[in-house]
Structures are given as structure tokens and as C-alpha cells.
Short mmCIF file of C-alpha atoms in Angstrom, two decimals:
data_model
loop_
_atom_site.label_atom_id
_atom_site.label_comp_id
_atom_site.label_asym_id
_atom_site.label_seq_id
_atom_site.Cartn_x
_atom_site.Cartn_y
_atom_site.Cartn_z
CA UNK A 129 13.50 -27.17 16.36
CA UNK A 130 9.62 -27.23 15.31
CA UNK A 131 8.98 -25.87 11.47
CA UNK A 132 6.14 -25.53 9.58
CA UNK A 133 6.81 -24.35 5.83
CA UNK A 134 3.30 -23.64 3.84
CA UNK A 135 3.37 -23.87 -0.25
CA UNK A 136 1.47 -24.00 -3.28
CA UNK A 137 -0.55 -20.67 -2.77
CA UNK A 138 -1.49 -18.41 -5.74
CA UNK A 139 -3.75 -16.42 -7.82
CA UNK A 140 -6.74 -19.02 -8.73
CA UNK A 141 -10.23 -18.06 -11.38
CA UNK A 142 -13.30 -18.68 -9.19
CA UNK A 143 -14.52 -22.23 -9.72
CA UNK A 144 -11.13 -23.02 -10.00
CA UNK A 145 -8.93 -25.85 -7.76
CA UNK A 146 -5.47 -25.45 -5.75
CA UNK A 147 -3.63 -27.41 -3.75
CA UNK A 148 -1.66 -26.11 -0.55
CA UNK A 149 0.78 -27.94 1.03
CA UNK A 150 2.74 -27.36 4.77
CA UNK A 151 6.22 -29.74 5.08
CA UNK A 152 7.26 -30.24 8.62
CA UNK A 153 9.92 -30.63 10.63
CA UNK A 154 11.42 -30.98 14.02
CA UNK A 155 9.36 -33.31 15.71
CA UNK A 156 7.45 -36.69 15.24
CA UNK A 157 4.82 -35.78 12.45
CA UNK A 158 2.52 -38.87 12.62
CA UNK A 159 2.38 -38.43 16.56
CA UNK A 160 0.23 -35.33 16.05
CA UNK A 161 -3.04 -34.02 14.12
CA UNK A 162 -3.13 -31.09 11.79
CA UNK A 163 -4.86 -28.24 11.58
CA UNK A 164 -5.68 -25.95 8.41
CA UNK A 165 -6.75 -22.04 9.42
CA UNK A 166 -7.03 -19.57 7.71
CA UNK A 167 -7.48 -15.50 7.38
CA UNK A 168 -9.18 -13.42 5.34
CA UNK A 169 -7.54 -9.74 4.30
CA UNK A 170 -8.16 -7.76 7.20
CA UNK A 171 -9.82 -10.37 9.36
CA UNK A 172 -9.65 -12.96 12.12
CA UNK A 173 -8.90 -16.33 12.02
CA UNK A 174 -11.07 -19.23 10.92
CA UNK A 175 -10.21 -23.13 11.29
CA UNK A 176 -10.81 -25.07 8.03
CA UNK A 177 -10.06 -28.48 8.50
CA UNK A 178 -8.28 -30.91 11.09
CA UNK A 179 -6.78 -34.47 10.44
CA UNK A 180 -5.11 -36.91 12.92
CA UNK A 181 -1.79 -38.51 12.86
CA UNK A 182 -3.05 -41.66 11.36
CA UNK A 183 -5.53 -39.77 8.77
CA UNK A 184 -8.04 -42.06 10.92
CA UNK A 185 -10.64 -38.69 11.46
CA UNK A 186 -10.40 -35.73 9.22
CA UNK A 187 -13.14 -32.86 10.18
CA UNK A 188 -13.91 -29.71 8.06
CA UNK A 189 -15.58 -26.62 9.35
CA UNK A 190 -19.44 -26.70 7.32
CA UNK A 191 -18.64 -23.79 4.83
CA UNK A 192 -15.66 -26.12 3.61
CA UNK A 193 -17.36 -29.34 3.81
CA UNK A 194 -17.34 -30.73 0.65
CA UNK A 195 -15.39 -28.16 -1.68
CA UNK A 196 -11.78 -28.93 0.70
CA UNK A 197 -10.36 -32.28 1.49
CA UNK A 198 -7.38 -32.56 4.02
CA UNK A 199 -4.65 -35.06 3.74
CA UNK A 200 -1.45 -36.05 5.31
CA UNK A 201 1.70 -37.96 3.79
CA UNK A 202 3.43 -39.22 7.04
CA UNK A 203 6.53 -40.47 4.80
CA UNK A 204 6.97 -37.32 3.54
CA UNK A 205 6.20 -35.53 6.92
CA UNK A 206 3.93 -33.40 5.14
CA UNK A 207 0.04 -31.97 4.80
CA UNK A 208 -2.41 -31.15 2.25
CA UNK A 209 -5.17 -29.15 1.52
CA UNK A 210 -7.03 -29.66 -1.58
CA UNK A 211 -8.97 -27.08 -2.65
CA UNK A 212 -11.96 -26.71 -5.29
CA UNK A 213 -14.97 -24.64 -6.38
CA UNK A 214 -13.29 -21.61 -4.84
CA UNK A 215 -14.66 -18.37 -4.07
CA UNK A 216 -13.72 -15.36 -3.47
CA UNK A 217 -14.55 -15.50 -0.21
CA UNK A 218 -11.62 -18.23 0.15
CA UNK A 219 -9.08 -15.89 -0.61
CA UNK A 220 -7.08 -15.73 2.50
CA UNK A 221 -3.49 -16.62 3.93
CA UNK A 222 -4.09 -20.17 4.87
CA UNK A 223 -2.16 -21.65 7.98
CA UNK A 224 -1.01 -24.67 8.64
CA UNK A 225 -1.13 -25.32 12.46
CA UNK A 226 0.25 -28.07 14.70
CA UNK A 227 -2.46 -29.48 17.58
CA UNK A 228 -1.19 -30.66 20.42
CA UNK A 229 -2.59 -33.37 22.38
CA UNK A 230 -5.24 -30.85 24.18
CA UNK A 231 -6.46 -29.88 20.80
CA UNK A 232 -4.83 -26.12 21.09
CA UNK A 233 -2.54 -25.00 18.24
CA UNK A 234 1.17 -25.04 19.60
CA UNK A 235 2.76 -24.22 16.46
CA UNK A 236 2.22 -22.60 13.53
CA UNK A 237 3.44 -21.71 9.62
CA UNK A 238 4.18 -18.19 7.77
CA UNK A 239 1.21 -19.39 5.87
CA UNK A 240 -0.03 -18.80 2.29
CA UNK A 241 -1.78 -16.87 0.30
CA UNK A 242 -4.70 -17.49 -2.05
CA UNK A 243 -6.36 -15.43 -3.82
CA UNK A 244 -9.51 -16.17 -5.62
CA UNK A 245 -10.34 -13.62 -8.42
CA UNK A 246 -11.19 -13.45 -12.39
CA UNK B 85 -21.36 -23.64 17.24
CA UNK B 86 -19.68 -22.30 19.89
CA UNK B 87 -19.80 -18.79 19.34
CA UNK B 88 -16.42 -16.48 21.01
CA UNK B 89 -16.77 -12.70 21.66
CA UNK B 90 -13.83 -10.76 22.81
CA UNK B 91 -14.29 -7.37 23.86
CA UNK B 92 -13.35 -4.60 23.86
CA UNK B 93 -11.95 -4.85 20.02
CA UNK B 94 -9.60 -2.47 20.02
CA UNK B 95 -7.39 -1.03 23.07
CA UNK B 96 -5.79 1.99 23.56
CA UNK B 97 -2.80 1.75 26.04
CA UNK B 98 0.38 2.80 26.75
CA UNK B 99 3.99 1.23 28.04
CA UNK B 100 3.44 -0.38 31.28
CA UNK B 101 -0.10 0.14 31.47
CA UNK B 102 -1.92 -2.92 33.12
CA UNK B 103 -4.68 -4.14 29.93
CA UNK B 104 -7.29 -6.75 30.27
CA UNK B 105 -8.89 -8.69 27.36
CA UNK B 106 -12.19 -10.27 27.99
CA UNK B 107 -13.24 -13.71 25.83
CA UNK B 108 -17.01 -15.15 26.67
CA UNK B 109 -18.22 -18.27 25.19
CA UNK B 110 -21.75 -18.81 24.29
CA UNK B 111 -21.78 -21.71 26.45
CA UNK B 112 -19.25 -23.33 28.90
CA UNK B 113 -16.00 -24.44 27.81
CA UNK B 114 -14.74 -25.43 31.03
CA UNK B 115 -11.06 -24.46 30.82
CA UNK B 116 -10.38 -25.36 27.19
CA UNK B 117 -9.32 -22.16 25.93
CA UNK B 118 -6.08 -20.33 24.42
CA UNK B 119 -5.03 -17.39 24.03
CA UNK B 120 -2.83 -16.19 20.78
CA UNK B 121 -1.24 -12.89 19.88
CA UNK B 122 -0.36 -11.97 16.68
CA UNK B 123 1.42 -9.33 14.52
CA UNK B 124 1.21 -7.83 11.12
CA UNK B 125 1.96 -9.86 8.36
CA UNK B 126 2.93 -13.23 11.06
CA UNK B 127 1.43 -16.23 11.94
CA UNK B 128 -0.10 -16.25 15.27
CA UNK B 129 1.87 -17.28 18.55
CA UNK B 130 0.31 -19.36 21.48
CA UNK B 131 0.57 -17.74 24.61
CA UNK B 132 -2.02 -19.58 27.09
CA UNK B 133 -3.46 -22.70 27.10
CA UNK B 134 -6.28 -24.47 29.21
CA UNK B 135 -7.21 -20.82 30.47
CA UNK B 136 -4.07 -19.56 32.55
CA UNK B 137 -1.16 -22.07 31.72
CA UNK B 138 1.75 -20.10 30.21
CA UNK B 139 3.45 -21.08 27.07
CA UNK B 140 7.09 -22.22 27.33
CA UNK B 141 9.01 -18.92 26.84
CA UNK B 142 6.17 -16.80 26.67
CA UNK B 143 7.06 -13.83 29.05
CA UNK B 144 5.25 -14.08 33.02
CA UNK B 145 3.53 -10.51 32.22
CA UNK B 146 0.94 -12.64 30.52
CA UNK B 147 -1.29 -14.07 32.24
CA UNK B 148 -4.92 -16.08 32.01
CA UNK B 149 -7.79 -16.85 34.18
CA UNK B 150 -11.69 -17.88 33.78
CA UNK B 151 -13.51 -20.81 33.69
CA UNK B 152 -17.10 -22.03 32.10
CA UNK B 153 -17.94 -19.03 29.69
CA UNK B 154 -15.96 -16.15 30.77
CA UNK B 155 -11.77 -15.52 30.47
CA UNK B 156 -9.39 -12.90 30.96
CA UNK B 157 -5.84 -12.20 29.69
CA UNK B 158 -3.52 -9.60 31.56
CA UNK B 159 -0.82 -8.22 30.33
CA UNK B 160 0.43 -6.36 33.61
CA UNK B 161 2.75 -4.25 32.61
CA UNK B 162 2.87 -3.79 29.01
CA UNK B 163 5.74 -3.46 26.68
CA UNK B 164 6.52 -2.32 22.89
CA UNK B 165 6.33 -5.64 21.60
CA UNK B 166 2.76 -6.29 23.18
CA UNK B 167 0.91 -4.29 20.62
CA UNK B 168 -0.52 -6.55 18.40
CA UNK B 169 -3.82 -8.40 18.26
CA UNK B 170 -4.97 -11.17 20.61
CA UNK B 171 -7.20 -14.15 19.40
CA UNK B 172 -9.12 -16.26 22.08
CA UNK B 173 -9.88 -19.95 20.86
CA UNK B 174 -11.95 -22.84 22.43
CA UNK B 175 -11.20 -26.15 21.89
CA UNK B 176 -14.21 -27.80 23.86
CA UNK B 177 -15.67 -28.94 20.75
CA UNK B 178 -15.89 -28.86 16.94
CA UNK B 179 -15.25 -26.90 15.32
CA UNK B 180 -12.75 -25.33 17.09
CA UNK B 181 -13.64 -21.25 17.23
CA UNK B 182 -11.63 -18.12 17.48
CA UNK B 183 -12.59 -14.43 18.87
CA UNK B 184 -12.80 -11.70 16.29
CA UNK B 185 -9.82 -10.36 18.00
CA UNK B 186 -8.59 -7.15 19.97
CA UNK B 187 -6.42 -5.32 18.83
CA UNK B 188 -3.47 -3.57 21.14
CA UNK B 189 -2.93 -0.01 19.92
CA UNK B 190 -0.27 2.71 21.27
CA UNK B 191 -2.29 5.37 22.90
#
């Protein structure tokens, strides 16, 4: 059974940093691109970042470029999102999502809430 | 960026109704479109990929159609479990983008 479990969310002050994690199980992790997708309270879904199975390509949404860093550790079956210079508008539930070979998201974690507030 | 526009934003329907949600892309995305269902406090769930392919385990009452810039998600006979918010997503080109969502409410 495919499982994605996010952790590390919490309350952080504007301008602060936070690293969130996603632990994967039930599939050959290194064979899949992984993504972060976020959802602000009461709002829709917004793609954040993608990382390929070998970490050879990494992509970010424009509004996150330069502030967020995605990485993965295939030995630990985990993907990470390091977030810095956080703003109130980064407040959201952050979901980890597996990307099928055709680039849609076939499995999602339960999400972790990041709140940016003073 | 490719903009995805869903209509309507909210839809009121009754159990047993046939409902249709439309998703329009700002440029052609061929058939690179997925549909997701999201219930309150839960993660999105994949329903349809490549515009019309039903994900394994999804009830056959769901169907998708379209190509190019116009797509539809149809729920053939609305069930109590189908009241949720539905999102389309294009995966033709980065950045992957979602529609704003369509909330299906009980009438």
C-alpha cells in the first residue's frame, strides 16, 4: 500500500524558516518524481515544487523560487521542503504528492499545516 | 502559465442527479488533464487522468471527456459520498496548474 506521511509543520514567524518532510512507503521511491502542493485556508490547490527520482531536475513555482528548496533522500524514502523568508501568504496545508510517469498526482499525503504569523 | 478555469464554482444538486463540471484551459493541453475530488479536511483523490481514463477503484459513475482546451467531468447519478469539491489540473507543461475548484453541495 502506498503511503505518504508529512511532518514538520507548525507556527513560524514572518521571515523565518521551516523544513517539512514526507516519508514514503509501499513503492520504489527512487523511481518516482515527487511534488509539494499547497492549499491556503479555504482556497484551492497550488503546485509548489517537483523533484525527479534521481534529483537531476528540480522545478519551482515562480512565487517560491529562491525561497524554497526541495530535496530528497532515496535511502530514507523521504522528500523535504526547506522554506525560508516565509510570509503570511505561505500559510497553507502542504501536501506531498507522488507523480505518475505521465505527470499527474496519483497519491497524496494527509498534509501538514504551516502557519506564518507573528 | 496555463490558466485553468472551472465552472460553475458551486453546484447544488440532489442525490441521483447527473452533474457536469466544465474546465477550460487558456491554451491547448491536448488530453493532459486530471480531475481530483477533495472532501473537507482530507487530501485530494485522483479520479480521472488523461482527460477520460478512470483511476483504478473510482466508481464507474464518474467520467471525463474533452481535449484541447475544453473538458468535462460528469457524475452520472450523484451519491451521498460524492458531495465534495472537484479540481481539474493540467500537466501539459510546467508549472502544473489547477482550476479554482467546483463545490458540489446538497440541494
